[in-house]
């Protein structure tokens, strides 16, 4: 009897490739902002089922990890920032398998001037309207009181806040815009479906802030996807997001309790 040959997978190579891309995308999201979306949903359910209104509750973004122990606290802060960027390193690795790099997403230093200028303009437009929207949503009871920082008054406070802002922007724009849109395009999604998927994902992991946080960030997601499609670069988006978060974190640290229009916990 002739020896049986190797088992051949009957699934066409094209389908294998699509399945591989789908599974890869789901795993990247499960290890990063997809998981954050689920966490935010659970947090939101906890907030709406708790006695009292949403605006009477607080969502703290940058809190002390070891109160009263500044050096240990600093170690935890830096550890959290570094590990949060691992999904970006994973995306870079996955792109290398295609013979590409993060440059394919427009995340490089080839156009620093235009990236900085565009990012600053985006931040100026979104920042002013974003503050107004947050105050209105909170006033209507649709949002928690967002506390951008609650770190102790130590020498590393402001550097850590800036690093945290950079980490947020790099992670979100590389994964939710550049990487996700690339993979959805490869999977055959229409541009409109990809836009909706990216925007809803961005809104989902801000749901812990309330309905206002979800809607505001979803709108921001639509704008960012449209700009990425136009420019083909996440660089300006990273700049814009960094400036927005630095303004929120550092601005709150400097102004909280000193101006009447800024809500505090």
CSV table of C-alpha atoms in Angstrom, one decimal, residues 94-256:
chain,number,residue,atom,x,y,z
A,94,UNK,CA,3.7,42.7,12.1
A,95,UNK,CA,4.4,45.3,9.5
A,96,UNK,CA,7.9,44.1,9.1
A,97,UNK,CA,6.6,40.7,8.1
A,98,UNK,CA,5.0,42.5,5.1
A,99,UNK,CA,8.3,44.1,4.3
A,100,UNK,CA,7.0,47.4,5.6
A,101,UNK,CA,7.5,49.5,8.7
A,102,UNK,CA,5.7,52.2,10.6
A,103,UNK,CA,6.6,54.5,7.8
A,104,UNK,CA,3.8,52.8,5.8
A,105,UNK,CA,1.4,54.4,8.3
A,106,UNK,CA,3.1,57.8,8.2
A,107,UNK,CA,4.7,57.5,11.6
A,108,UNK,CA,8.2,58.6,11.0
A,109,UNK,CA,10.4,61.7,10.9
A,110,UNK,CA,10.4,62.3,7.2
A,111,UNK,CA,8.0,65.4,7.4
A,112,UNK,CA,8.4,67.0,10.8
A,113,UNK,CA,7.5,70.5,9.7
A,114,UNK,CA,4.1,69.7,8.1
A,115,UNK,CA,3.3,67.1,10.7
A,116,UNK,CA,3.8,69.6,13.5
A,117,UNK,CA,2.0,72.4,11.8
A,118,UNK,CA,-1.0,70.3,10.9
A,119,UNK,CA,-1.1,68.8,14.3
A,120,UNK,CA,-1.1,72.1,16.0
A,121,UNK,CA,-4.0,73.4,13.9
A,122,UNK,CA,-6.0,70.3,14.6
A,123,UNK,CA,-5.3,70.6,18.3
A,124,UNK,CA,-6.4,74.2,18.4
A,125,UNK,CA,-9.7,73.5,16.6
A,126,UNK,CA,-10.6,70.3,18.5
A,127,UNK,CA,-9.3,71.6,21.9
A,128,UNK,CA,-11.6,74.6,22.1
A,129,UNK,CA,-14.7,72.8,20.9
A,130,UNK,CA,-13.8,69.7,23.0
A,131,UNK,CA,-13.7,71.7,26.3
A,132,UNK,CA,-17.1,73.3,25.5
A,133,UNK,CA,-18.6,70.0,24.7
A,134,UNK,CA,-17.3,68.4,27.9
A,135,UNK,CA,-18.7,71.2,30.1
A,136,UNK,CA,-22.1,71.0,28.3
A,137,UNK,CA,-22.3,67.2,28.6
A,138,UNK,CA,-21.3,67.3,32.3
A,139,UNK,CA,-23.8,70.0,32.9
A,140,UNK,CA,-26.6,68.0,31.3
A,141,UNK,CA,-25.6,65.0,33.5
A,142,UNK,CA,-24.3,62.9,30.6
A,143,UNK,CA,-20.7,62.8,31.8
A,144,UNK,CA,-18.6,62.1,34.8
A,145,UNK,CA,-16.3,64.8,36.2
A,146,UNK,CA,-13.0,64.0,34.4
A,147,UNK,CA,-9.9,64.5,36.7
A,148,UNK,CA,-7.0,64.4,34.2
A,149,UNK,CA,-4.4,64.1,37.0
A,150,UNK,CA,-4.2,63.4,40.7
A,151,UNK,CA,-0.4,62.9,41.1
A,152,UNK,CA,1.5,64.2,44.1
A,153,UNK,CA,3.4,67.4,44.0
A,154,UNK,CA,6.8,65.9,43.2
A,155,UNK,CA,9.6,66.8,40.8
A,156,UNK,CA,8.6,64.2,38.2
A,157,UNK,CA,4.9,65.1,38.1
A,158,UNK,CA,5.0,67.2,34.9
A,159,UNK,CA,7.5,65.0,33.0
A,160,UNK,CA,5.3,62.0,33.7
A,161,UNK,CA,2.2,63.8,32.6
A,162,UNK,CA,3.8,64.7,29.3
A,163,UNK,CA,5.1,61.1,28.8
A,164,UNK,CA,1.6,59.8,29.6
A,165,UNK,CA,0.1,62.2,26.9
A,166,UNK,CA,2.7,61.0,24.3
A,167,UNK,CA,2.0,57.4,25.2
A,168,UNK,CA,-1.8,57.8,24.7
A,169,UNK,CA,-1.4,59.6,21.4
A,170,UNK,CA,1.1,57.1,19.9
A,171,UNK,CA,-0.9,54.1,21.0
A,172,UNK,CA,-4.2,55.3,19.9
A,173,UNK,CA,-3.3,56.8,16.5
A,174,UNK,CA,-1.0,54.0,15.4
A,175,UNK,CA,-3.4,51.3,16.4
A,176,UNK,CA,-6.9,52.8,15.9
A,177,UNK,CA,-6.1,54.8,12.8
A,178,UNK,CA,-3.0,53.6,10.9
A,179,UNK,CA,-2.9,49.9,11.7
A,180,UNK,CA,-6.7,49.2,11.9
A,181,UNK,CA,-7.5,51.0,8.7
A,182,UNK,CA,-4.7,49.2,6.9
A,183,UNK,CA,-6.0,45.9,8.0
A,184,UNK,CA,-9.7,46.6,7.4
A,185,UNK,CA,-8.8,47.8,3.9
A,186,UNK,CA,-6.9,44.5,3.3
A,187,UNK,CA,-9.9,42.6,4.6
A,188,UNK,CA,-12.2,44.3,2.0
A,189,UNK,CA,-14.1,46.7,4.3
A,190,UNK,CA,-15.5,49.8,2.5
A,191,UNK,CA,-14.0,53.2,3.5
A,192,UNK,CA,-17.2,54.1,5.2
A,193,UNK,CA,-17.4,50.9,7.2
A,194,UNK,CA,-13.7,51.3,8.3
A,195,UNK,CA,-14.4,54.9,9.3
A,196,UNK,CA,-17.4,53.8,11.5
A,197,UNK,CA,-15.4,50.9,13.0
A,198,UNK,CA,-12.4,53.1,13.9
A,199,UNK,CA,-14.6,55.9,15.3
A,200,UNK,CA,-16.8,53.6,17.4
A,201,UNK,CA,-13.7,51.9,18.8
A,202,UNK,CA,-12.2,55.2,19.8
A,203,UNK,CA,-15.5,56.2,21.5
A,204,UNK,CA,-15.8,52.9,23.2
A,205,UNK,CA,-12.6,53.1,25.3
A,206,UNK,CA,-13.6,56.5,26.5
A,207,UNK,CA,-17.0,55.4,27.7
A,208,UNK,CA,-15.8,55.3,31.3
A,209,UNK,CA,-16.1,59.1,31.1
A,210,UNK,CA,-19.8,58.9,30.2
A,211,UNK,CA,-22.0,59.3,27.2
A,212,UNK,CA,-20.3,62.7,26.5
A,213,UNK,CA,-16.9,61.1,26.4
A,214,UNK,CA,-18.1,58.4,24.0
A,215,UNK,CA,-19.8,60.8,21.6
A,216,UNK,CA,-17.1,63.4,21.7
A,217,UNK,CA,-14.3,60.9,21.0
A,218,UNK,CA,-16.3,59.2,18.3
A,219,UNK,CA,-16.7,62.5,16.5
A,220,UNK,CA,-12.9,63.1,16.9
A,221,UNK,CA,-12.4,59.7,15.5
A,222,UNK,CA,-14.3,60.5,12.4
A,223,UNK,CA,-12.3,63.7,11.9
A,224,UNK,CA,-9.0,61.8,12.4
A,225,UNK,CA,-9.9,59.1,10.0
A,226,UNK,CA,-10.9,61.6,7.3
A,227,UNK,CA,-7.6,63.5,7.8
A,228,UNK,CA,-5.6,60.3,7.7
A,229,UNK,CA,-7.3,59.3,4.4
A,230,UNK,CA,-6.4,62.7,3.0
A,231,UNK,CA,-2.8,62.9,4.2
A,232,UNK,CA,-1.8,59.2,4.5
A,233,UNK,CA,0.0,60.0,7.7
A,234,UNK,CA,-0.7,59.4,11.4
A,235,UNK,CA,2.2,61.8,12.3
A,236,UNK,CA,-0.1,64.9,12.4
A,237,UNK,CA,-2.7,63.0,14.4
A,238,UNK,CA,-0.1,62.0,17.0
A,239,UNK,CA,1.1,65.6,17.3
A,240,UNK,CA,-2.5,66.8,17.7
A,241,UNK,CA,-3.5,64.2,20.2
A,242,UNK,CA,-0.3,64.8,22.2
A,243,UNK,CA,-0.9,68.5,22.4
A,244,UNK,CA,-4.6,67.9,23.4
A,245,UNK,CA,-3.6,65.5,26.2
A,246,UNK,CA,-0.7,67.7,27.4
A,247,UNK,CA,-3.0,70.6,27.5
A,248,UNK,CA,-5.6,68.6,29.5
A,249,UNK,CA,-3.1,67.0,31.9
A,250,UNK,CA,-0.8,69.9,32.6
A,251,UNK,CA,-3.5,72.5,32.3
A,252,UNK,CA,-5.6,70.8,34.9
A,253,UNK,CA,-2.6,70.5,37.2
A,254,UNK,CA,-2.0,74.2,37.0
A,255,UNK,CA,-5.6,75.4,37.0
A,256,UNK,CA,-7.6,73.0,39.2
